[in-house]
């Protein structure tokens, strides 16, 4: 913790270049001259803590950093490259200069240029570019994918969408060379030599470029748990490193300095061709330390190498700590170092297949929370599928390297001779990954784990490791006692809130664009979902990212797409236990039929709303105030909107009115029947001028209102409605401006409202 705090302070007061040089200098001196391995180990752990603090504070202070480019239209100059061969409409421009209203000035930044047009001719050279620059959007829902953070750890600051007003032109500069151009050349030449699917696998296995893979191929690779084979990682670098050493041994190269220098130079050149992916850089640092230990005749320590590599990567780009690639890459190696030996205590077989299986198992155990957090699934079949895949890759990877070299240097006969075997091998890989992914038990979709659950999980892993080892950084007994205390604290912290008397409900109005979607968690953590947006924003993903795997009660207020869109997938996956629907659909009867069929197919129930109906759940009362009438009873004004299910949610002293898309006629009727003052209202029909009438607001007297709205052509919310709410003194929260809106209350004295995007936070009293 102390080192973590130092990292924060150092980052705030020192330039990144100074820290990089200082860290590397200290690391080298201590590694070469350190007398005690234990001292070195503890030093590396402490320094890792420093850099971890730096990385986290780097993110926290992102808003304070200078915006080199700003937003708006600019003319910039710099080097353009295409990180993905198959994505011809994507360029990254390393900006070296900018021409704006103040004239030309030097700049150091990066821009991601996205276009529908083919921009591949501008790759690997200097260009002038004129266009509008934007910041990547920040997430508007909790735990939603953060494109802004993604850009930062990918190394670009701004985004520009290439359109008819954009201008790009080449600028000839002598002596400029991009190693990635070699990759593009090899892939271009290979197009006429090997078959399309084989070429896509070849590009992925050799260069880690997955842009040629089809969506089906990517999906089956992910579900089969073989994704790591298609990114240049430690396995690839280890195979190349071992292959080159064997090759030089074959030619009887005796000088260790020359041999290892040659191997490291070739591997470094290869990594530069792939574009320096983090997993490859990490592996290169590993083999560099390994080579130095061989030359210096020192014992190689995997943990030291892991920490050195992590510190260097984080020093160069602290945002990498948020990258799934960084976390999975280093997590996998840490799992092999710690968990694999513990598993080997239970099975000491020397069989290669068994050892490969145990390594795969150890890695899956170690990285499971990371996979679940980022991708919301774990591959069960991968533990088995990786055994033959890794063994066969050790055989075929050198062949693919030879093919790439032969294509690049246009060596006669070799590419043609290898084409058929490669086509057959890649077809076999395609079949194998497809069969593995197609198994009913191949993968399990899971909601993201919270910090408490992750803490308990890794504490359990620590205890498992400690029971099998006597020396893990500290004395075993001391470590066991510390881990036991941590475990006890985490278990107590994870006890449901009701066990310690904190009986609160939580409500979240998600930002789903132009649509409605509200989640309510009861005091016993049962989940109620009212509407599900249009499907443009995948509510299933949002729920999983927030640790929600199933819904106890789903309510669809009416059959319009901006309300039912997400329910189709949730119902198909069997994630909804009970669904409350209108008995009649004025529009989209086929949607009603589909939902009913999907619910029935999964053994889940559908109930139909009736006026006056009341549902009790964990102290929460849900009362149906409005629902569609039968055709005989309906008035001539009846529409799908006006016959929305209207719900009054009552929790102790807190009342919330959910209005669906009702219009003025239904509002007038509800106002005439109402006897309650409420605390919070979900504004009718996204703030439409045909709803939210004065008589309605006067009757229910809400203190606060949430308007669920996105970009639209309907004029929602109407300015007159905003003024009307203001005239009644009602505080307004909007999902388009404020992002997701969360409400918490114990139902007694007050309720709090917090907005995720705009960081608004208020408390209101209850009567």
XYZ file of C-alpha atoms in Angstrom:
767
model
C 0.000 0.000 0.000
C 2.863 2.383 0.846
C 4.443 1.779 -2.544
C 1.065 2.336 -4.187
C 0.747 5.755 -2.527
C 4.291 6.652 -3.569
C 3.328 5.794 -7.139
C 0.439 8.241 -7.034
C 2.614 11.042 -5.647
C 5.461 10.379 -8.073
C 3.121 10.481 -11.048
C 1.589 13.774 -10.017
C 4.984 15.451 -9.616
C 7.320 13.848 -12.170
C 7.503 13.540 -15.958
C 6.866 10.117 -17.453
C 10.198 10.098 -19.312
C 12.164 10.622 -16.115
C 10.263 7.811 -14.397
C 10.852 5.444 -17.283
C 14.601 6.008 -17.350
C 14.960 5.942 -13.578
C 12.935 2.726 -13.195
C 14.851 0.903 -15.912
C 18.222 2.023 -14.507
C 17.403 0.849 -10.980
C 16.005 -2.436 -12.298
C 19.125 -3.183 -14.310
C 21.516 -2.320 -11.464
C 19.657 -4.380 -8.906
C 19.223 -7.324 -11.227
C 22.917 -7.462 -12.095
C 24.423 -6.607 -8.708
C 21.722 -7.683 -6.234
C 23.127 -10.043 -3.587
C 19.913 -11.477 -2.208
C 17.181 -13.017 -4.323
C 14.700 -12.405 -1.516
C 15.640 -8.705 -1.419
C 15.295 -8.473 -5.181
C 11.923 -10.161 -5.089
C 10.564 -7.830 -2.438
C 11.996 -4.806 -4.240
C 10.287 -5.784 -7.460
C 6.995 -6.251 -5.637
C 7.337 -2.821 -4.030
C 8.235 -1.163 -7.329
C 5.310 -2.922 -8.983
C 3.107 -1.347 -6.315
C 4.554 2.072 -7.142
C 3.727 1.675 -10.819
C 0.291 0.315 -10.013
C -0.389 3.481 -8.046
C 0.935 5.528 -10.944
C -1.348 3.728 -13.387
C -4.453 4.157 -11.299
C -3.754 7.817 -10.557
C -3.037 8.353 -14.264
C -6.598 7.279 -14.987
C -8.065 9.278 -12.119
C -6.357 12.462 -13.301
C -7.244 12.004 -16.993
C -9.559 15.000 -16.931
C -6.669 17.215 -15.774
C -4.327 16.296 -18.605
C -3.700 18.812 -21.358
C -5.759 18.256 -24.478
C -3.074 18.627 -27.142
C -5.455 18.589 -30.095
C -8.777 19.766 -28.722
C -12.027 19.146 -30.604
C -13.283 20.602 -33.872
C -11.796 20.811 -37.364
C -8.007 20.670 -37.665
C -5.286 20.045 -40.203
C -2.656 17.668 -38.857
C 0.530 16.094 -40.144
C 2.001 12.765 -39.141
C 2.678 9.105 -39.839
C -0.249 6.851 -40.744
C -0.419 3.122 -40.248
C -3.124 0.487 -40.384
C -3.078 -1.809 -37.349
C -5.470 -4.281 -38.980
C -4.730 -5.514 -42.494
C -8.318 -6.511 -43.290
C -9.860 -3.293 -41.982
C -9.133 -0.936 -44.861
C -11.267 1.868 -43.439
C -9.186 2.245 -40.295
C -6.021 4.310 -39.865
C -4.075 5.459 -36.844
C -2.301 8.764 -37.407
C 0.685 9.536 -35.183
C 0.476 13.330 -35.158
C 3.727 15.282 -35.294
C 2.338 18.701 -36.183
C -0.921 20.632 -36.229
C -2.068 23.643 -38.224
C -4.827 25.645 -36.541
C -5.867 29.264 -36.054
C -2.606 29.960 -34.217
C -0.500 28.603 -37.079
C 1.657 25.501 -37.282
C 2.958 23.913 -34.084
C 4.529 20.639 -33.068
C 2.288 18.079 -31.422
C 2.601 14.588 -30.017
C -0.706 12.747 -30.168
C -2.549 10.031 -32.074
C -5.833 9.990 -33.985
C -8.000 7.033 -34.956
C -9.486 7.707 -38.408
C -12.568 5.684 -39.356
C -14.016 5.638 -42.858
C -16.409 3.736 -45.080
C -13.886 4.279 -47.886
C -10.688 2.298 -48.498
C -7.781 4.162 -46.887
C -5.210 1.389 -47.237
C -3.145 3.346 -49.794
C -2.246 5.856 -47.050
C -0.788 3.246 -44.714
C 2.885 3.246 -43.785
C 3.675 6.802 -44.784
C 3.393 10.469 -43.887
C 0.123 12.263 -44.634
C -1.649 15.557 -44.163
C -5.148 15.135 -42.836
C -7.940 17.656 -42.465
C -11.038 16.662 -40.561
C -13.067 17.026 -37.401
C -11.658 15.529 -34.210
C -13.689 14.161 -31.334
C -13.116 12.616 -27.949
C -14.158 8.996 -27.604
C -17.419 8.783 -25.709
C -17.405 7.937 -22.036
C -19.807 5.213 -20.838
C -23.257 6.330 -19.724
C -24.148 3.178 -17.805
C -22.307 1.523 -14.902
C -19.609 -0.926 -16.051
C -20.407 -0.281 -19.725
C -17.582 -0.571 -22.249
C -15.405 2.533 -22.005
C -14.331 3.572 -25.515
C -12.354 6.511 -24.144
C -10.283 4.295 -21.873
C -9.940 1.757 -24.709
C -8.434 4.463 -26.905
C -5.998 5.464 -24.174
C -4.561 1.987 -23.675
C -4.554 1.478 -27.440
C -2.529 4.680 -27.730
C -4.791 7.200 -29.498
C -6.301 10.399 -28.121
C -8.978 11.407 -30.622
C -11.338 9.953 -33.202
C -12.112 11.386 -36.619
C -14.832 10.134 -38.950
C -13.708 10.473 -42.566
C -16.518 12.041 -44.606
C -17.014 14.220 -47.680
C -15.502 17.230 -45.914
C -12.337 15.365 -44.870
C -9.114 15.638 -46.877
C -6.135 13.287 -46.778
C -3.022 13.427 -48.954
C 0.340 11.694 -48.981
C 3.504 13.567 -48.069
C 6.691 11.998 -49.502
C 9.367 11.644 -46.818
C 12.617 9.840 -47.537
C 13.900 7.256 -45.107
C 10.594 6.468 -43.403
C 9.952 2.762 -42.852
C 7.255 0.902 -40.966
C 8.008 -2.757 -40.117
C 4.258 -3.494 -40.118
C 4.391 -2.927 -43.889
C 6.243 -6.255 -44.115
C 3.247 -8.000 -42.566
C 0.905 -6.334 -45.054
C 3.155 -7.343 -47.945
C 3.247 -10.992 -46.831
C -0.536 -11.132 -46.392
C -1.088 -9.500 -49.788
C 1.223 -11.976 -51.548
C -0.278 -14.968 -49.725
C -3.729 -14.203 -51.124
C -2.968 -16.046 -54.357
C -1.183 -18.932 -52.608
C -3.467 -20.162 -49.837
C -7.247 -20.362 -49.513
C -9.257 -17.543 -47.894
C -10.051 -19.173 -44.534
C -6.526 -20.553 -44.321
C -5.113 -17.092 -44.985
C -7.265 -15.642 -42.204
C -5.963 -18.251 -39.748
C -2.404 -17.759 -41.015
C -2.619 -13.989 -40.428
C -3.927 -14.572 -36.906
C -1.540 -17.341 -35.872
C 1.621 -15.689 -37.184
C 0.937 -11.950 -36.818
C -1.974 -11.810 -34.368
C -4.033 -9.928 -36.975
C -7.614 -11.207 -36.679
C -9.132 -8.702 -39.114
C -9.479 -11.324 -41.874
C -11.438 -13.738 -39.684
C -15.168 -13.934 -40.282
C -17.578 -13.257 -37.433
C -18.368 -16.986 -37.315
C -14.675 -17.878 -37.048
C -14.096 -15.338 -34.267
C -17.101 -16.609 -32.343
C -16.122 -20.264 -32.490
C -12.509 -19.442 -31.552
C -13.731 -17.532 -28.510
C -16.231 -20.170 -27.425
C -13.651 -22.951 -27.794
C -11.201 -21.047 -25.585
C -8.464 -20.925 -28.226
C -8.306 -17.130 -28.569
C -4.798 -16.936 -27.116
C -3.485 -18.933 -30.083
C -4.618 -16.128 -32.388
C -2.744 -13.332 -30.612
C 1.031 -13.097 -30.640
C 1.648 -14.219 -27.071
C 4.154 -16.031 -24.904
C 3.477 -19.321 -26.657
C 4.332 -17.884 -30.081
C 7.456 -16.123 -28.836
C 8.586 -19.225 -26.932
C 8.186 -21.372 -30.057
C 10.083 -18.854 -32.203
C 12.779 -18.426 -29.537
C 13.254 -22.181 -29.163
C 13.207 -22.753 -32.915
C 15.903 -20.133 -33.521
C 18.124 -21.488 -30.727
C 17.869 -25.004 -32.163
C 18.651 -23.643 -35.609
C 21.795 -21.852 -34.389
C 22.840 -24.920 -32.389
C 22.491 -26.933 -35.597
C 25.024 -24.577 -37.201
C 27.313 -25.030 -34.156
C 27.263 -21.421 -32.986
C 29.181 -21.589 -29.692
C 29.515 -17.960 -28.598
C 26.664 -17.409 -26.162
C 26.678 -13.603 -26.482
C 26.453 -13.747 -30.270
C 23.888 -16.554 -30.273
C 21.485 -14.924 -27.833
C 22.016 -11.469 -29.343
C 21.129 -12.863 -32.773
C 18.038 -14.658 -31.476
C 16.798 -11.643 -29.518
C 17.371 -9.353 -32.506
C 15.329 -11.603 -34.786
C 12.525 -11.941 -32.229
C 12.509 -8.161 -31.673
C 12.282 -7.633 -35.423
C 9.375 -10.064 -35.637
C 7.525 -8.298 -32.812
C 7.993 -4.955 -34.573
C 6.373 -6.467 -37.676
C 3.343 -7.477 -35.589
C 2.971 -3.952 -34.210
C 4.274 -4.523 -30.670
C 1.249 -6.188 -29.023
C 1.490 -6.185 -25.221
C 1.518 -9.976 -24.912
C 4.448 -10.181 -27.338
C 6.357 -7.385 -25.584
C 5.812 -9.162 -22.275
C 7.104 -12.435 -23.726
C 10.107 -10.681 -25.291
C 11.044 -9.170 -21.937
C 10.771 -12.662 -20.423
C 13.130 -14.230 -22.918
C 15.493 -11.251 -22.640
C 15.801 -11.819 -18.887
C 16.136 -15.556 -19.544
C 18.911 -14.951 -22.083
C 20.729 -12.595 -19.698
C 20.519 -15.176 -16.920
C 21.987 -17.799 -19.277
C 24.818 -15.494 -20.305
C 25.520 -14.393 -16.713
C 24.984 -17.961 -15.420
C 22.379 -16.791 -12.946
C 19.238 -18.606 -11.876
C 16.184 -17.594 -13.902
C 13.210 -16.468 -11.802
C 9.853 -16.388 -13.582
C 8.210 -14.145 -10.988
C 10.976 -11.541 -11.198
C 10.705 -11.591 -14.982
C 6.930 -11.194 -14.762
C 7.193 -8.166 -12.487
C 9.977 -6.575 -14.549
C 7.908 -6.962 -17.713
C 4.783 -5.575 -16.045
C 6.637 -2.574 -14.680
C 8.200 -1.709 -18.031
C 4.893 -2.030 -19.889
C 3.065 0.092 -17.308
C 5.796 2.696 -17.289
C 5.532 3.115 -21.046
C 1.724 3.262 -20.920
C 0.088 3.163 -17.467
C -3.340 2.755 -19.070
C -2.337 -0.770 -20.100
C -3.368 -1.948 -16.653
C -6.988 -1.606 -17.842
C -6.358 -3.611 -21.011
C -7.848 -7.130 -21.128
C -4.752 -8.206 -23.066
C -2.426 -7.004 -20.303
C -4.510 -8.564 -17.550
C -4.942 -11.912 -19.306
C -1.334 -12.095 -20.473
C 0.219 -11.419 -17.085
C -2.535 -13.274 -15.247
C -1.864 -16.416 -17.279
C 1.859 -16.362 -16.499
C 1.192 -15.700 -12.807
C -1.201 -18.666 -12.811
C 1.466 -20.927 -14.290
C 3.963 -19.735 -11.674
C 1.708 -20.069 -8.622
C -1.269 -22.344 -9.323
C 0.284 -24.936 -11.650
C 2.875 -26.154 -9.073
C 0.090 -26.441 -6.482
C -1.957 -28.607 -8.843
C 1.131 -30.692 -9.648
C 1.292 -31.665 -5.976
C -1.907 -33.592 -6.601
C -0.802 -35.098 -9.910
C 2.892 -35.548 -10.619
C 2.501 -37.317 -13.971
C 5.301 -36.657 -16.468
C 3.047 -37.368 -19.435
C 3.199 -34.393 -21.828
C -0.558 -34.385 -22.455
C -1.326 -34.495 -18.726
C 1.093 -31.643 -18.015
C -0.438 -29.581 -20.834
C -3.896 -30.252 -19.393
C -2.828 -29.175 -15.898
C -1.215 -25.991 -17.240
C -4.419 -25.189 -19.124
C -6.458 -25.863 -15.977
C -4.193 -23.644 -13.855
C -4.448 -20.781 -16.339
C -8.245 -21.045 -16.515
C -8.473 -20.978 -12.717
C -6.230 -17.929 -12.511
C -7.840 -15.808 -15.215
C -11.494 -16.825 -14.750
C -12.556 -13.579 -12.983
C -10.793 -11.514 -15.674
C -12.567 -13.390 -18.466
C -15.907 -13.086 -16.715
C -15.437 -9.354 -16.107
C -14.509 -8.474 -19.682
C -16.412 -11.083 -21.709
C -19.009 -12.578 -19.329
C -18.205 -16.169 -20.147
C -15.659 -18.840 -19.429
C -14.816 -21.653 -21.791
C -15.048 -25.061 -20.130
C -13.975 -26.964 -23.219
C -10.790 -24.892 -23.492
C -9.193 -26.858 -20.647
C -9.322 -29.942 -22.869
C -9.156 -28.311 -26.313
C -5.914 -26.497 -25.530
C -4.006 -29.739 -24.950
C -3.936 -30.984 -28.584
C -4.043 -27.420 -29.938
C -0.873 -26.338 -28.120
C 0.982 -29.556 -28.952
C 0.097 -29.268 -32.645
C 0.927 -25.579 -32.650
C 4.441 -26.408 -31.477
C 4.795 -28.448 -34.668
C 3.011 -26.170 -37.126
C 4.079 -22.722 -35.975
C 7.658 -23.070 -37.319
C 6.171 -24.198 -40.650
C 4.053 -21.047 -40.784
C 7.125 -18.915 -40.010
C 9.041 -20.599 -42.830
C 6.104 -19.991 -45.184
C 5.997 -16.288 -44.212
C 9.750 -15.889 -44.780
C 9.544 -17.666 -48.133
C 6.657 -15.450 -49.259
C 8.422 -12.262 -48.182
C 11.702 -13.089 -49.921
C 9.950 -14.733 -52.899
C 11.906 -17.968 -52.408
C 11.067 -20.272 -55.334
C 8.946 -23.421 -54.795
C 8.739 -23.180 -50.982
C 5.438 -21.244 -50.675
C 3.769 -23.454 -53.271
C 5.063 -26.631 -51.651
C 3.742 -25.576 -48.248
C 0.407 -24.211 -49.485
C -1.516 -27.516 -49.537
C -0.276 -28.753 -46.136
C -1.108 -25.353 -44.621
C -4.576 -25.362 -46.205
C -5.216 -28.832 -44.760
C -3.867 -27.887 -41.325
C -5.922 -24.690 -41.180
C -9.035 -26.558 -42.326
C -8.407 -29.011 -39.502
C -8.071 -26.139 -37.036
C -11.330 -24.641 -38.301
C -13.092 -27.991 -37.888
C -11.626 -28.568 -34.429
C -12.554 -25.126 -33.054
C -16.036 -25.424 -34.552
C -16.632 -28.847 -33.007
C -15.301 -27.720 -29.629
C -17.418 -24.554 -29.630
C -20.490 -26.526 -30.709
C -20.564 -28.721 -27.607
C -23.504 -27.938 -25.324
C -21.163 -27.522 -22.357
C -18.416 -25.663 -24.253
C -18.833 -22.393 -22.388
C -20.863 -20.835 -19.607
C -22.225 -17.290 -19.733
C -21.850 -15.590 -16.348
C -22.513 -12.159 -14.826
C -19.503 -10.085 -13.827
C -18.136 -10.703 -10.353
C -18.119 -7.839 -7.881
C -14.994 -6.791 -5.948
C -16.016 -8.845 -2.908
C -16.526 -12.002 -4.948
C -13.216 -11.502 -6.764
C -11.458 -10.970 -3.437
C -12.903 -14.159 -1.973
C -12.044 -16.085 -5.148
C -8.394 -15.064 -5.191
C -8.087 -15.460 -1.418
C -9.201 -19.061 -1.903
C -6.576 -19.460 -4.629
C -3.917 -18.069 -2.269
C -4.880 -20.560 0.439
C -4.770 -23.388 -2.100
C -1.290 -22.337 -3.209
C -0.011 -21.877 0.348
C -1.109 -25.295 1.497
C 1.141 -26.800 -1.170
C 4.190 -24.535 -0.827
C 6.393 -23.626 2.107
C 8.015 -20.562 0.579
C 5.867 -18.023 -1.216
C 7.587 -14.679 -0.731
C 7.066 -14.776 3.059
C 6.984 -17.405 5.794
C 4.131 -19.809 5.201
C 2.573 -19.668 8.670
C 2.520 -15.878 8.672
C 1.051 -15.802 5.171
C -1.576 -18.374 6.067
C -2.687 -16.381 9.090
C -2.879 -13.187 7.021
C -4.836 -14.920 4.268
C -7.222 -16.425 6.820
C -7.912 -12.981 8.291
C -8.467 -11.500 4.816
C -10.779 -14.385 3.954
C -12.832 -13.861 7.110
C -13.163 -10.134 6.447
C -14.257 -10.724 2.847
C -16.829 -13.335 3.844
C -18.310 -10.970 6.426
C -18.321 -8.129 3.887
C -20.106 -10.326 1.368
C -23.010 -11.158 3.692
C -26.224 -9.774 2.152
C -27.116 -6.312 3.364
C -30.258 -7.539 5.117
C -28.120 -9.537 7.536
C -26.786 -6.306 9.029
C -30.070 -4.432 8.883
C -29.473 -2.412 5.702
C -32.828 -2.965 3.996
C -32.501 -0.710 0.975
C -33.858 -0.934 -2.529
C -31.875 0.226 -5.537
C -33.395 1.512 -8.776
C -31.476 2.175 -11.991
C -32.916 3.894 -15.053
C -30.449 2.762 -17.714
C -29.479 4.919 -20.665
C -30.694 2.813 -23.596
C -31.010 5.668 -26.068
C -34.553 6.453 -27.213
C -36.300 3.894 -25.050
C -37.247 2.859 -21.533
C -35.493 0.419 -19.218
C -35.593 0.381 -15.416
C -34.095 -2.155 -13.016
C -35.137 -2.472 -9.377
C -33.283 -4.575 -6.807
C -35.295 -5.428 -3.716
C -33.832 -5.556 -0.220
C -33.284 -9.306 -0.694
C -31.605 -8.734 -4.067
C -34.483 -9.915 -6.232
C -34.549 -8.176 -9.609
C -37.429 -6.475 -11.402
C -36.927 -5.156 -14.953
C -39.514 -2.797 -16.434
C -39.086 -2.484 -20.220
C -35.818 -3.235 -22.006
C -35.048 -0.548 -24.570
C -34.971 -1.005 -28.320
C -32.100 -3.464 -28.492
C -29.679 -0.883 -29.946
C -27.929 -1.040 -26.583
C -27.773 -4.673 -25.539
C -29.498 -4.748 -22.158
C -28.345 -8.338 -21.632
C -24.730 -7.140 -21.774
C -25.467 -4.212 -19.452
C -27.120 -6.518 -16.929
C -24.296 -9.058 -17.063
C -21.701 -6.309 -16.615
C -23.556 -5.276 -13.468
C -23.577 -8.768 -12.022
C -27.145 -9.669 -12.975
C -27.643 -13.056 -14.582
C -31.408 -13.443 -14.217
C -34.561 -11.385 -13.711
C -37.219 -12.431 -11.203
C -39.985 -10.296 -12.697
C -40.003 -8.548 -16.076
C -42.713 -6.069 -17.044
C -43.340 -4.990 -20.628
C -45.516 -1.879 -20.521
C -46.560 -2.112 -24.191
C -45.542 -3.665 -27.493
C -43.367 -0.978 -29.075
C -39.785 -1.725 -30.073
C -38.212 0.903 -27.816
C -39.649 -1.029 -24.864
C -39.580 -4.718 -25.859
C -36.282 -4.845 -27.823
C -34.035 -6.349 -25.146
C -36.632 -8.769 -23.813
C -36.429 -10.960 -26.920
C -32.858 -12.058 -26.147
C -33.433 -12.312 -22.395
C -36.503 -14.505 -22.904
C -34.745 -16.689 -25.472
C -31.843 -17.295 -23.072
C -34.221 -18.168 -20.245
C -33.064 -15.289 -18.049
C -36.585 -14.182 -17.033
C -38.453 -16.188 -14.389
C -41.815 -14.406 -14.737
C -43.034 -11.845 -17.260
C -45.974 -9.475 -16.820
C -47.639 -8.558 -20.132
C -50.762 -6.879 -21.444
C -53.336 -9.437 -22.489
C -54.010 -7.559 -25.716
C -51.573 -6.009 -28.197
C -53.016 -3.223 -30.340
C -49.825 -3.420 -32.407
C -47.109 -6.041 -32.951
C -49.194 -9.082 -32.000
C -46.381 -11.233 -33.440
C -43.987 -9.842 -30.813
C -46.390 -10.810 -28.040
C -46.666 -14.299 -29.515
C -42.871 -14.628 -29.809
C -42.275 -13.564 -26.209
C -44.906 -15.974 -24.919
C -43.393 -18.808 -26.979
C -39.839 -18.100 -25.793
C -40.940 -17.952 -22.153
C -42.873 -21.207 -22.467
C -39.984 -22.951 -24.263
C -37.716 -22.256 -21.280
C -40.300 -23.291 -18.691
C -40.834 -19.724 -17.482
C -44.206 -18.176 -16.730
C -46.226 -15.336 -18.235
C -48.895 -13.497 -16.263
C -51.277 -10.863 -17.578
C -51.800 -7.484 -15.950
C -55.196 -6.372 -14.682
C -56.170 -3.007 -13.242
C -56.070 -3.063 -9.453
C -53.730 -6.061 -9.455
C -51.122 -5.996 -6.676
C -47.814 -7.880 -6.486
C -45.855 -8.139 -3.224
C -42.108 -8.752 -3.291
C -39.752 -8.348 -0.307
C -41.768 -5.541 1.251
C -42.289 -3.799 -2.098
C -45.837 -3.394 -3.391
C -46.381 -3.154 -7.155
C -49.870 -1.943 -8.078
C -51.231 -1.919 -11.635
C -53.042 1.399 -12.210
C -53.659 1.075 -15.936
C -53.677 -1.663 -18.525
C -55.386 -2.246 -21.855
C -59.057 -3.112 -21.783
C -60.725 -5.773 -23.847
C -61.890 -4.785 -27.305
C -65.470 -4.536 -26.080
C -64.551 -2.232 -23.176
C -62.020 -0.027 -24.972
C -62.740 3.567 -25.879
C -62.305 4.894 -29.373
C -59.119 6.698 -28.330
C -57.324 3.477 -27.320
C -53.792 3.106 -28.686
C -50.811 0.932 -27.870
C -49.189 3.885 -26.078
C -52.256 4.974 -24.130
C -52.933 1.445 -22.933
C -49.455 1.031 -21.461
C -49.210 -0.771 -18.147
C -48.841 1.899 -15.450
C -47.285 0.800 -12.161
C -47.178 2.399 -8.732
C -44.242 1.055 -6.720
C -44.584 1.521 -2.974
C -41.751 0.776 -0.528
C -42.582 2.028 2.953
C -42.698 5.840 2.582
C -41.255 5.899 -0.959
C -43.515 5.875 -4.023
C -42.501 5.691 -7.680
C -44.865 5.988 -10.637
C -43.910 4.241 -13.912
C -46.053 5.568 -16.737
C -44.938 3.763 -19.890
C -45.979 5.836 -22.917
C -49.457 6.895 -21.773
C -50.963 10.009 -23.316
C -53.261 12.765 -22.092
C -56.520 10.764 -22.042
C -55.179 8.114 -19.694
C -53.364 10.738 -17.630
C -56.661 12.580 -17.052
C -58.395 9.386 -15.928
C -55.565 8.428 -13.572
C -55.492 11.958 -12.160
C -59.213 11.826 -11.409
C -58.824 8.501 -9.578
C -55.626 9.352 -7.690
C -55.429 10.064 -3.964
C -51.633 9.756 -3.494
C -48.700 12.157 -3.617
C -45.640 10.422 -5.041
C -41.912 11.001 -4.733
C -40.592 10.119 -8.196
C -42.169 9.814 -11.626
C -40.889 8.325 -14.838
C -42.045 10.983 -17.315
C -44.679 9.718 -19.728
C -43.668 8.891 -23.315
C -40.090 10.240 -23.107
C -41.357 13.738 -22.248
C -43.754 14.016 -25.191
C -45.983 17.085 -25.509
C -49.005 14.760 -25.864
C -48.359 13.561 -22.302
C -47.160 14.981 -18.960
C -50.238 17.167 -18.638
C -50.704 19.822 -15.990
C -53.651 18.030 -14.398
C -51.605 14.841 -14.128
C -48.640 16.501 -12.412
C -50.949 18.521 -10.161
C -52.659 15.336 -9.005
C -49.598 13.173 -8.268
C -47.278 16.003 -7.126
C -43.925 14.270 -7.800
C -40.799 15.799 -6.279
C -38.433 14.413 -8.912
C -38.746 13.071 -12.460
C -36.682 10.865 -14.743
C -37.001 11.314 -18.509
C -35.715 8.313 -20.454
C -34.776 9.695 -23.847
C -32.089 9.574 -26.518
C -31.420 11.137 -29.904
C -34.725 11.236 -31.779
C -36.736 12.980 -34.498
C -39.891 13.368 -32.390
C -38.879 16.423 -30.390
C -38.636 14.486 -27.129
C -38.591 15.884 -24.549
C -40.773 18.813 -25.577
C -39.539 22.208 -24.290
C -43.064 22.926 -23.022
C -42.928 19.760 -20.907
C -39.562 20.745 -19.427
C -41.027 24.150 -18.562
C -44.111 22.519 -17.047
C -42.059 20.303 -14.765
C -40.003 23.332 -13.766
C -43.146 25.340 -12.977
C -44.180 22.618 -10.527
C -40.724 22.684 -8.897
C -39.954 19.136 -10.025
C -36.255 18.264 -10.380
C -35.580 16.604 -13.745
C -33.002 13.914 -14.524
C -32.492 12.915 -18.169
C -30.713 9.796 -19.361
C -29.480 11.547 -22.528
C -27.677 14.218 -20.486
C -27.092 12.491 -17.158
C -26.584 8.880 -18.223
C -27.953 6.132 -16.020
C -29.919 7.422 -13.025
C -29.675 5.426 -9.793
C -31.935 5.820 -6.768
C -31.357 4.277 -3.350
C -33.643 4.361 -0.337
C -34.491 2.487 2.834
C -38.018 3.838 2.457
C -38.007 5.685 5.768
C -36.510 9.179 5.833
C -34.890 9.953 2.474
C -33.894 8.767 -0.975
C -30.774 9.639 -2.945
C -30.401 10.138 -6.697
C -27.072 9.851 -8.500
C -26.363 10.250 -12.206
C -23.594 8.141 -13.714
C -22.493 10.394 -16.587
C -22.988 13.913 -15.239
C -22.119 13.028 -11.618
C -25.166 14.773 -10.175
C -25.948 13.711 -6.628
C -28.896 14.819 -4.491
C -30.838 13.658 -1.455
C -34.579 14.149 -0.940
C -36.695 13.708 2.166
C -39.591 11.291 2.589
C -42.804 11.912 4.478
